[in-house]
Coordinates of C-alpha atoms in Angstrom, one line a residue:
Chain Y
M28 CA 281.8 231.7 -36.1
F29 CA 279.1 230.4 -34.0
V30 CA 275.5 230.1 -35.3
A31 CA 273.5 232.4 -32.9
P32 CA 270.8 230.7 -31.0
R33 CA 267.5 231.2 -32.5
R34 CA 264.1 231.3 -31.4
S35 CA 261.5 229.3 -33.1
Q36 CA 257.7 228.5 -32.9
A37 CA 258.4 225.0 -34.0
R38 CA 256.8 222.5 -31.9
Q39 CA 259.7 220.1 -31.7
V40 CA 262.2 222.8 -30.6
R41 CA 262.7 222.4 -26.9
T42 CA 264.9 224.9 -25.4
P43 CA 264.7 225.7 -21.8
S44 CA 266.1 229.2 -22.5
D45 CA 263.8 229.9 -25.2
Q46 CA 262.0 233.3 -24.9
P47 CA 259.3 234.3 -27.2
S48 CA 260.8 237.8 -27.4
A49 CA 261.9 238.0 -30.8
P50 CA 259.8 236.8 -33.9
S51 CA 261.2 234.5 -36.0
S52 CA 261.0 234.0 -39.9
D53 CA 262.7 230.5 -39.7
T54 CA 260.8 228.2 -41.8
E55 CA 260.5 224.4 -41.5
V56 CA 261.6 222.4 -44.6
P57 CA 261.0 218.8 -45.2
V58 CA 264.6 217.0 -45.3
W59 CA 264.3 213.3 -44.3
D60 CA 261.6 211.7 -46.4
L61 CA 259.4 208.9 -45.3
P62 CA 261.7 206.0 -46.6
T63 CA 264.6 207.3 -44.9
R64 CA 262.9 207.7 -41.6
L65 CA 261.3 204.5 -41.5
F66 CA 264.8 203.0 -42.5
H67 CA 266.3 205.0 -39.9
W68 CA 264.2 203.6 -37.1
A69 CA 264.1 200.1 -38.4
L70 CA 267.6 200.2 -38.5
V71 CA 267.9 201.3 -34.6
L72 CA 265.6 198.5 -33.7
A73 CA 267.5 195.7 -35.8
V74 CA 270.8 196.8 -34.7
S75 CA 269.6 196.8 -30.9
V76 CA 268.3 193.3 -31.2
T77 CA 271.4 192.1 -33.0
L78 CA 273.7 193.7 -30.5
G79 CA 271.7 192.5 -27.5
T80 CA 271.6 189.2 -28.8
G81 CA 275.1 189.1 -29.9
L82 CA 276.4 190.3 -26.7
F83 CA 274.3 188.8 -24.3
G84 CA 272.1 186.0 -26.0
M85 CA 274.8 183.7 -27.2
P86 CA 274.7 181.0 -28.3
Q87 CA 271.0 180.1 -27.5
R88 CA 269.6 183.4 -29.2
L89 CA 271.6 182.8 -32.5
N90 CA 268.4 182.4 -34.4
L91 CA 267.1 185.8 -33.4
H92 CA 270.3 187.2 -33.8
L93 CA 270.3 186.0 -37.4
L94 CA 267.0 187.2 -38.1
A95 CA 267.9 190.7 -36.8
G96 CA 271.2 190.6 -38.7
G97 CA 269.3 189.7 -41.9
S98 CA 266.9 192.5 -41.3
V99 CA 270.2 194.9 -41.0
A100 CA 271.3 193.4 -44.4
V101 CA 268.0 194.1 -46.0
L102 CA 268.0 197.6 -44.7
L103 CA 271.5 198.4 -45.9
V104 CA 270.4 197.1 -49.2
F105 CA 267.9 200.0 -49.3
R106 CA 270.0 202.3 -47.8
L107 CA 272.8 201.8 -50.4
I108 CA 269.9 202.3 -53.2
W109 CA 268.6 205.3 -51.3
G110 CA 272.0 206.8 -51.1
L111 CA 272.3 206.7 -54.7
V112 CA 268.7 207.7 -55.9
G113 CA 266.9 209.1 -52.9
P114 CA 266.0 212.6 -52.0
A115 CA 269.1 215.0 -51.7
A116 CA 269.5 214.7 -48.1
S117 CA 269.9 211.0 -48.3
R118 CA 272.2 211.0 -51.0
F119 CA 275.6 209.9 -50.5
S120 CA 276.9 212.7 -52.8
T121 CA 275.5 215.2 -50.3
A122 CA 276.8 213.4 -47.1
L123 CA 280.4 212.7 -48.8
A124 CA 283.1 215.4 -47.8
S125 CA 286.6 215.5 -48.0
P126 CA 288.7 214.6 -45.0
R127 CA 289.7 218.1 -44.9
R128 CA 286.2 219.4 -44.5
V129 CA 285.6 216.6 -41.8
L130 CA 288.4 217.9 -39.9
D131 CA 287.4 221.6 -40.2
R132 CA 283.9 220.5 -38.8
L133 CA 285.7 218.7 -36.0
R134 CA 288.1 221.7 -35.3
R135 CA 284.9 224.2 -35.5
A136 CA 286.3 225.8 -38.1
D137 CA 283.1 225.0 -40.0
T138 CA 280.1 225.9 -37.9
A139 CA 277.6 226.2 -40.9
T140 CA 274.2 224.8 -40.4
Y141 CA 273.7 221.9 -42.9
L142 CA 270.2 220.9 -43.7
G143 CA 271.4 217.3 -44.6
H144 CA 274.5 215.8 -43.1
N145 CA 277.4 218.0 -42.1
P146 CA 280.8 216.6 -43.2
L147 CA 281.4 215.0 -39.8
A148 CA 277.8 213.6 -39.8
G149 CA 278.6 212.1 -43.2
A150 CA 281.7 210.6 -42.2
V151 CA 279.9 208.8 -39.3
L152 CA 277.3 207.7 -41.7
F153 CA 279.5 206.1 -44.1
G154 CA 281.4 204.9 -41.1
L155 CA 278.4 203.1 -39.7
L156 CA 277.0 201.8 -43.1
G157 CA 280.5 200.4 -43.7
L158 CA 280.7 198.7 -40.2
L159 CA 277.4 197.0 -40.6
G160 CA 278.2 195.8 -44.0
L161 CA 281.2 194.2 -42.7
L162 CA 279.4 192.9 -39.7
V163 CA 276.7 191.2 -42.1
V164 CA 279.6 189.6 -44.3
T165 CA 281.7 188.4 -41.3
G166 CA 278.7 187.1 -39.6
L167 CA 277.9 185.1 -42.7
V168 CA 281.5 183.7 -42.9
S169 CA 281.5 183.0 -39.3
L170 CA 278.0 181.2 -39.6
G171 CA 279.4 179.2 -42.6
G172 CA 282.6 178.2 -41.5
E173 CA 282.2 177.8 -37.7
E174 CA 278.4 176.7 -37.3
Q175 CA 278.5 175.0 -40.8
R176 CA 275.2 176.8 -41.5
G177 CA 273.8 179.4 -44.1
P178 CA 274.9 180.1 -47.6
L179 CA 278.4 179.7 -47.2
A180 CA 278.5 176.5 -45.1
A181 CA 279.6 174.2 -48.3
S182 CA 282.8 176.6 -49.2
L183 CA 284.5 177.7 -45.8
S184 CA 286.6 176.0 -43.3
W185 CA 286.1 176.1 -39.6
T186 CA 289.1 178.0 -39.2
T187 CA 288.1 180.6 -41.5
G188 CA 284.8 180.9 -39.9
R189 CA 286.4 181.0 -36.5
R190 CA 288.7 184.2 -37.5
A191 CA 285.8 185.9 -39.0
H192 CA 284.2 185.5 -35.6
G193 CA 287.0 187.3 -33.9
L194 CA 286.6 190.0 -36.6
H195 CA 282.7 190.2 -36.2
E196 CA 283.1 190.8 -32.6
L197 CA 285.5 193.5 -32.9
L198 CA 283.3 195.2 -35.6
A199 CA 280.3 194.9 -33.3
W200 CA 282.3 197.1 -30.8
G201 CA 283.1 199.4 -33.6
V202 CA 279.5 199.9 -34.3
I203 CA 278.8 200.5 -30.8
G204 CA 281.6 203.3 -30.9
A205 CA 280.1 204.6 -34.1
V206 CA 276.6 204.7 -32.5
V207 CA 278.1 206.6 -29.6
L208 CA 279.7 209.1 -32.1
H209 CA 276.2 209.5 -33.8
L210 CA 274.5 210.1 -30.7
G211 CA 277.0 212.5 -29.5
G212 CA 277.2 214.4 -32.7
M213 CA 273.6 214.6 -32.8
L214 CA 273.2 215.8 -29.4
I215 CA 276.2 218.5 -29.7
E216 CA 274.4 219.8 -33.0
S217 CA 270.9 219.8 -31.3
L218 CA 272.2 221.8 -28.4
H219 CA 274.5 224.0 -30.7
L220 CA 271.4 224.7 -33.4
R221 CA 268.7 224.8 -30.4
E222 CA 266.7 222.2 -32.6
N223 CA 265.5 218.9 -31.7
L224 CA 267.3 216.8 -34.2
P225 CA 265.8 213.3 -33.1
A226 CA 262.4 214.7 -33.9
A227 CA 263.3 215.8 -37.2
M228 CA 263.8 212.2 -37.9
V229 CA 260.4 211.7 -37.0
T230 CA 258.5 214.4 -38.5
G231 CA 261.3 214.8 -41.4
L232 CA 261.2 218.5 -40.9
R233 CA 264.3 220.5 -40.3
R234 CA 264.3 224.3 -39.5
R235 CA 266.1 226.4 -42.2
P236 CA 267.3 229.5 -40.7
D237 CA 266.9 232.7 -42.8
A238 CA 270.6 233.0 -44.0
G239 CA 273.6 230.9 -43.7
A240 CA 272.3 227.3 -44.3
V241 CA 274.1 225.2 -46.3
E242 CA 271.2 224.2 -49.0
L243 CA 270.7 220.9 -50.3
P244 CA 270.9 220.5 -54.2
A245 CA 267.6 220.2 -55.8
L246 CA 267.6 216.5 -56.4
R247 CA 264.4 214.6 -56.8
P248 CA 264.2 211.0 -55.5
R249 CA 263.8 208.6 -58.0
R250 CA 261.4 206.4 -56.4
T251 CA 260.3 204.0 -59.2
L252 CA 264.0 203.0 -59.9
G253 CA 264.8 202.7 -56.2
A254 CA 261.9 200.4 -55.5
V255 CA 262.8 198.3 -58.6
A256 CA 266.5 198.0 -57.8
F257 CA 265.5 197.2 -53.9
V258 CA 263.0 194.6 -55.0
A259 CA 265.4 193.0 -57.5
L260 CA 268.3 192.7 -55.1
V261 CA 266.3 191.4 -52.2
L262 CA 265.0 188.9 -54.5
L263 CA 268.1 188.0 -55.6
G264 CA 269.7 187.6 -52.3
G265 CA 266.7 185.6 -51.2
A266 CA 267.3 183.2 -54.0
W267 CA 270.9 183.0 -53.2
L268 CA 270.0 182.3 -49.7
A269 CA 267.3 179.6 -50.6
S270 CA 269.5 177.9 -53.2
T271 CA 272.4 177.5 -50.6
W272 CA 270.9 177.0 -47.3
G273 CA 271.0 173.4 -46.0
T274 CA 273.4 172.4 -48.8
A275 CA 275.8 169.8 -47.5
P276 CA 278.3 171.7 -45.3
S277 CA 282.1 171.3 -46.0
G278 CA 284.3 169.2 -43.7
W279 CA 281.3 166.9 -43.3
S280 CA 282.2 163.1 -44.3
S281 CA 278.9 161.6 -45.5
L282 CA 278.4 159.3 -42.7
D283 CA 274.6 159.0 -43.6
E284 CA 275.6 157.1 -46.9
H285 CA 278.0 154.8 -44.9
P286 CA 276.6 151.1 -45.5
D287 CA 277.2 150.5 -41.7
Q288 CA 275.4 153.6 -40.4
A289 CA 272.5 151.7 -39.4
L290 CA 274.5 149.1 -37.5
F291 CA 276.7 151.6 -36.0
E292 CA 273.6 153.3 -34.7
A293 CA 271.8 150.2 -33.6
E294 CA 274.9 148.9 -31.5
C295 CA 276.3 152.0 -30.2
G296 CA 273.0 153.8 -29.7
S297 CA 271.2 151.3 -27.5
C298 CA 272.7 152.2 -24.1
H299 CA 273.8 155.7 -24.8
T300 CA 273.8 158.8 -26.9
L301 CA 275.1 157.7 -30.3
Y302 CA 278.4 159.1 -29.9
H303 CA 279.6 161.0 -33.2
P304 CA 282.7 159.5 -34.8
S305 CA 284.1 163.0 -34.8
L306 CA 284.3 163.2 -30.8
L307 CA 287.4 160.8 -30.8
A308 CA 290.5 160.1 -32.7
A309 CA 290.9 157.2 -35.1
D310 CA 293.1 155.4 -32.4
E311 CA 291.1 156.2 -29.5
W312 CA 288.1 154.6 -31.2
T313 CA 290.3 151.7 -31.9
L314 CA 291.0 151.7 -28.1
V315 CA 287.3 151.8 -27.3
M316 CA 286.5 148.8 -29.6
Q317 CA 289.3 146.6 -28.3
T318 CA 288.1 146.9 -24.6
L319 CA 284.2 146.7 -25.2
D320 CA 284.2 144.1 -22.3
E321 CA 285.3 146.8 -20.1
H322 CA 283.4 149.7 -21.4
F323 CA 282.8 152.4 -18.8
G324 CA 281.9 150.0 -16.2
E325 CA 280.0 147.7 -18.4
D326 CA 280.5 144.8 -20.6
A327 CA 279.5 145.9 -23.9
S328 CA 280.7 143.0 -26.1
L329 CA 279.8 142.8 -29.8
M330 CA 280.1 139.7 -31.9
P331 CA 283.5 139.9 -33.8
E332 CA 281.8 140.7 -37.4
P333 CA 279.8 143.8 -36.4
A334 CA 282.6 145.0 -34.2
E335 CA 284.9 144.9 -37.0
R336 CA 282.5 146.8 -39.4
I337 CA 281.9 149.6 -36.6
T338 CA 285.6 149.8 -36.0
A339 CA 286.2 150.4 -39.6
L340 CA 283.5 152.8 -39.8
L341 CA 284.9 154.8 -36.7
I342 CA 288.4 154.7 -38.0
E343 CA 287.3 156.2 -41.5
H344 CA 285.1 159.1 -39.9
G345 CA 287.4 159.7 -36.8
N346 CA 288.0 163.2 -35.3
G347 CA 290.6 164.0 -38.1
T348 CA 288.2 163.9 -41.0
W349 CA 285.9 166.3 -39.8
D350 CA 285.9 170.1 -40.0
T351 CA 283.2 170.9 -37.4
E352 CA 283.3 173.0 -34.3
A353 CA 283.2 170.0 -32.0
A354 CA 285.8 168.2 -33.9
N355 CA 287.9 171.1 -34.0
E356 CA 287.7 172.2 -30.6
L357 CA 287.9 168.5 -29.0
R358 CA 291.1 167.6 -31.2
G359 CA 294.1 167.5 -29.1
Q360 CA 292.5 168.0 -26.0
Q361 CA 291.8 164.4 -24.9
D362 CA 293.3 163.5 -21.4
P363 CA 296.1 161.0 -22.3
A364 CA 295.0 159.2 -18.9
E365 CA 291.6 158.7 -20.1
P366 CA 291.8 158.5 -23.9
M367 CA 288.3 157.2 -24.5
A368 CA 286.2 159.3 -22.4
V369 CA 285.0 162.6 -24.1
T370 CA 283.9 163.8 -20.7
S371 CA 287.7 164.0 -19.7
N372 CA 288.5 166.0 -22.9
R373 CA 289.7 169.4 -21.5
W374 CA 287.7 171.5 -23.8
W375 CA 284.7 169.4 -22.9
A376 CA 285.1 169.9 -19.4
E377 CA 285.7 173.5 -19.7
H378 CA 282.7 173.9 -21.3
H379 CA 280.5 171.8 -18.8
R380 CA 281.9 172.9 -15.8
D381 CA 278.7 174.5 -14.1
L382 CA 276.2 171.7 -15.4
E383 CA 277.8 168.7 -14.2
E384 CA 276.1 168.5 -10.8
A385 CA 272.6 169.6 -11.5
A386 CA 272.8 167.2 -14.7
L387 CA 273.8 164.3 -12.7
A388 CA 270.8 164.7 -10.2
S389 CA 268.4 165.0 -13.1
P390 CA 266.4 161.9 -14.0
D391 CA 266.3 163.5 -17.6
V392 CA 270.1 163.4 -18.0
R393 CA 271.6 161.0 -15.2
S394 CA 275.0 161.1 -16.7
P395 CA 277.4 163.8 -18.2
G396 CA 277.7 161.4 -21.3
N397 CA 274.1 162.0 -22.1
C398 CA 274.8 164.6 -24.7
E399 CA 271.6 164.4 -26.3
A400 CA 269.5 165.3 -23.2
C401 CA 270.6 169.0 -23.7
H402 CA 272.1 168.7 -27.1
L403 CA 269.3 168.2 -29.6
D404 CA 271.5 167.8 -32.4
A405 CA 274.2 165.7 -30.7
V406 CA 274.0 162.6 -32.8
Q407 CA 274.6 164.7 -36.0
G408 CA 277.8 165.9 -34.3
R409 CA 276.9 169.5 -34.9
F410 CA 276.4 170.8 -31.3
G411 CA 275.1 174.1 -32.4
G412 CA 274.8 176.6 -29.6
H413 CA 271.4 177.3 -30.6
R414 CA 270.2 173.6 -30.3
I415 CA 271.0 173.4 -26.5
D416 CA 267.7 172.7 -24.4
V417 CA 269.0 172.0 -21.0
P418 CA 265.8 170.0 -19.4
R419 CA 264.2 172.0 -16.7
S420 CA 264.9 169.1 -14.2
A421 CA 268.7 169.5 -14.8
Q422 CA 268.9 173.4 -14.4
P423 CA 270.8 174.7 -11.5
Chain A
M25 CA 287.5 129.9 -24.1
K26 CA 287.6 133.7 -24.8
P27 CA 284.5 135.5 -24.3
T28 CA 283.9 136.4 -27.8
S29 CA 284.3 132.7 -29.1
A30 CA 281.9 131.7 -26.3
L31 CA 279.3 134.3 -27.5
L32 CA 280.0 132.9 -31.2
A33 CA 279.4 129.4 -30.1
A34 CA 276.3 130.1 -28.2
L35 CA 275.1 131.9 -31.2
A36 CA 276.0 129.1 -33.7
L37 CA 273.7 126.9 -31.6
L38 CA 271.1 129.2 -31.5
A39 CA 271.4 130.0 -35.3
A40 CA 271.4 126.1 -36.2
L41 CA 268.1 125.9 -34.7
P42 CA 265.2 125.8 -37.1
V43 CA 263.9 129.3 -36.6
L44 CA 260.3 129.9 -37.1
A45 CA 261.1 133.6 -37.4
A46 CA 257.6 134.3 -39.2
S47 CA 255.8 135.0 -36.0
A48 CA 256.9 136.3 -32.7
P49 CA 255.7 133.5 -30.5
G50 CA 257.2 130.9 -32.9
A51 CA 260.6 132.8 -32.7
R52 CA 260.2 132.9 -29.1
A53 CA 259.6 129.2 -28.9
A54 CA 262.5 128.5 -31.2
I55 CA 264.8 130.3 -28.8
L56 CA 263.5 128.8 -25.8
D57 CA 263.8 125.1 -27.3
G58 CA 267.4 126.2 -28.1
F59 CA 267.9 127.0 -24.4
A60 CA 266.2 123.6 -23.3
E61 CA 268.5 121.8 -25.7
R62 CA 271.7 123.4 -24.4
A63 CA 270.6 123.0 -20.9
R64 CA 270.0 119.2 -21.1
A65 CA 273.2 118.8 -22.9
A66 CA 274.9 120.6 -19.9
D67 CA 272.9 118.7 -17.3
P68 CA 271.0 115.3 -18.1
G69 CA 268.9 116.0 -15.2
F70 CA 267.4 119.1 -16.7
E71 CA 263.9 119.5 -15.5
G72 CA 262.6 122.4 -17.6
F73 CA 262.5 126.1 -16.8
D74 CA 261.0 128.0 -13.9
G75 CA 260.0 131.6 -14.2
E76 CA 260.4 132.0 -10.1
R77 CA 264.0 131.0 -10.6
G78 CA 264.1 133.7 -13.4
R79 CA 262.5 136.3 -11.2
A80 CA 265.2 135.7 -8.6
L81 CA 267.7 136.2 -11.1
F82 CA 266.5 139.2 -12.2
E83 CA 265.9 140.7 -8.5
G84 CA 269.0 139.5 -6.9
D85 CA 271.5 141.9 -5.6
W86 CA 274.6 140.1 -7.0
G87 CA 277.2 142.4 -7.0
L88 CA 279.4 139.8 -8.7
G89 CA 280.3 141.6 -12.0
K90 CA 281.1 145.2 -12.7
P91 CA 280.8 147.5 -9.4
D92 CA 278.4 149.7 -11.1
T93 CA 275.8 147.1 -12.1
P94 CA 275.2 144.8 -9.3
S95 CA 271.7 143.7 -10.5
C96 CA 269.5 143.4 -13.7
T97 CA 267.4 146.0 -11.9
T98 CA 270.3 148.6 -12.0
C99 CA 269.2 149.1 -15.4
H100 CA 265.8 147.4 -16.2
G101 CA 264.3 148.9 -13.1
P102 CA 262.5 146.9 -10.3
D103 CA 259.3 146.0 -12.6
P104 CA 260.1 144.3 -16.0
R105 CA 256.5 145.6 -17.0
R106 CA 258.1 149.1 -16.8
A107 CA 260.6 151.1 -18.7
G108 CA 264.2 151.1 -17.3
Q109 CA 267.0 153.5 -18.0
T110 CA 270.8 152.8 -18.9
R111 CA 273.4 154.5 -16.5
A112 CA 273.9 156.7 -19.7
G113 CA 270.3 157.9 -19.4
K114 CA 268.7 156.0 -22.3
T115 CA 265.2 154.6 -21.8
I116 CA 265.1 150.9 -22.1
E117 CA 261.5 149.5 -23.0
P118 CA 259.9 147.0 -20.6
L119 CA 261.4 143.3 -20.6
A120 CA 258.0 141.8 -20.2
V121 CA 256.9 140.3 -23.5
S122 CA 253.2 141.3 -22.5
V123 CA 254.3 145.1 -22.6
T124 CA 256.9 144.8 -25.4
P125 CA 256.0 142.0 -27.8
S126 CA 259.2 142.1 -29.8
R127 CA 261.3 140.7 -26.9
F128 CA 262.8 137.4 -27.3
T129 CA 262.4 137.3 -31.0
D130 CA 265.8 137.9 -32.5
P131 CA 268.3 135.2 -31.3
D132 CA 271.5 137.4 -32.2
E133 CA 269.9 140.1 -29.9
V134 CA 268.9 137.8 -27.2
A135 CA 272.4 135.9 -27.0
K136 CA 274.4 139.4 -27.3
W137 CA 272.3 141.0 -24.4
F138 CA 272.5 138.2 -22.1
F139 CA 276.1 137.6 -22.7
R140 CA 277.1 141.1 -21.7
N141 CA 274.5 141.8 -19.0
C142 CA 275.2 138.6 -17.2
R143 CA 278.8 139.3 -17.2
S144 CA 278.1 143.1 -16.0
V145 CA 276.0 141.7 -13.4
L146 CA 277.2 138.3 -12.4
G147 CA 280.8 138.4 -13.6
R148 CA 280.1 135.5 -15.7
E149 CA 277.9 134.2 -18.5
C150 CA 274.5 133.0 -17.7
T151 CA 274.1 129.1 -18.2
A152 CA 271.3 128.0 -20.7
Q153 CA 269.1 127.1 -17.6
E154 CA 269.4 130.6 -16.2
Q155 CA 268.7 132.2 -19.6
G156 CA 265.7 129.9 -20.1
D157 CA 264.4 130.8 -16.6
F158 CA 264.6 134.5 -17.0
M159 CA 262.8 134.0 -20.4
T160 CA 260.3 132.2 -18.9
F161 CA 259.8 134.7 -16.4
A162 CA 259.7 137.7 -18.7
T163 CA 257.3 135.9 -21.1
G164 CA 255.0 134.9 -18.4
L165 CA 254.4 138.4 -16.8

């Protein structure tokens, strides 16, 4: 059955074929309450920014991505609560339908006018919310494991973060698919009903046909309960973030407490970036320290005693002892013909291909080995994508 | 003699001096006295240090050591009163004592840098005479 096109005096209805011939007694009824509408458009914004930064802004826009992603998480918390105690149209119970009914709707065996979510729209709603929830989780896992940041940094390995990252990207495409379905369904419904559904998400009003509409159950929103639950959950999440943010990441040997850290910094940092011990394997460091009199075109000899202490530090904290992104990516990629030069590491070379020439010409960089000219956190061995700041003079 | 043991010997000499480390000028005087003592031991005809010879050492285009560092100025720049830059891009504070008062106050540092920088530029260690000349040059600027 096809719901016959109706005429309406409703402002929001834009149907080119509309003829004011037959009077209508359709009434407008409030469906989407203000919190639900605010949630909807805030989510549109947050998801757009998250997707935009995630797809086009990485790694430099990671912090904005985290901010937008965090907003998505907060909005999801609200929607979860509102799905349980909100007004009828926002409740999950009214959006939930059996797979059979979803299929019926898809096959157009069910063409009723739903004031809330039709079975198919409900399925898309759950799919979208579920995907976004999984994105928040995989994002946090990726951030903690791969970037060694955020609340999970202390408990996750780089490999776990890396896997989560792959999943995170896949899920992002899932969200794009769900958004396309949502927009497509909304468009089809709008045309089919001759009702401006996007406008309904602005005004909150839907047109109720005289007959045949699937009414919403009489459920009052429990605002106080919802607000209390929302504030409580957000505070709880905030407390969790505050208590875990910045805690020592896993896979991080505590170089800062090493008795020879100051000596290492003073001796190895006077001519070049203080290369982090995680950049070379222990045997490569040994080689470096044995050949200081022929050190990348210079004599960099040290007194035997400090040389020994620094060698010990480097061996103790060599590449194999770190679970950071740089340590993992560089591992095993060193060119055997150049065991001491990080700049001949295959992974390094792959990631600096476009940069080298412009960098060499820049007085702020001068050498491809001047890591800290662009990596603000090079000395900590982190090399976070968001901490890259290429000097203007070195930009191609 | 191995390079490191030569460095050790040079350092032992410096360390043996009664170091007046309390003040920068005192520390510098002690280091310069050490160079004079060694220069005299090497050449009984030692006639003191000369800043102009130190300047010549600094400005000379020697090219006797490592190919990429033909001169002291490769890293320190042409003017010791201004900052230089290492080949890896690190800034080197000016060598001139008038600009960087902490220069030539730590005997270990002085010995270490002379040892390796002379080998990089000249392909050999600098003599006590050369070190004293250079120090006189950098102190008098």
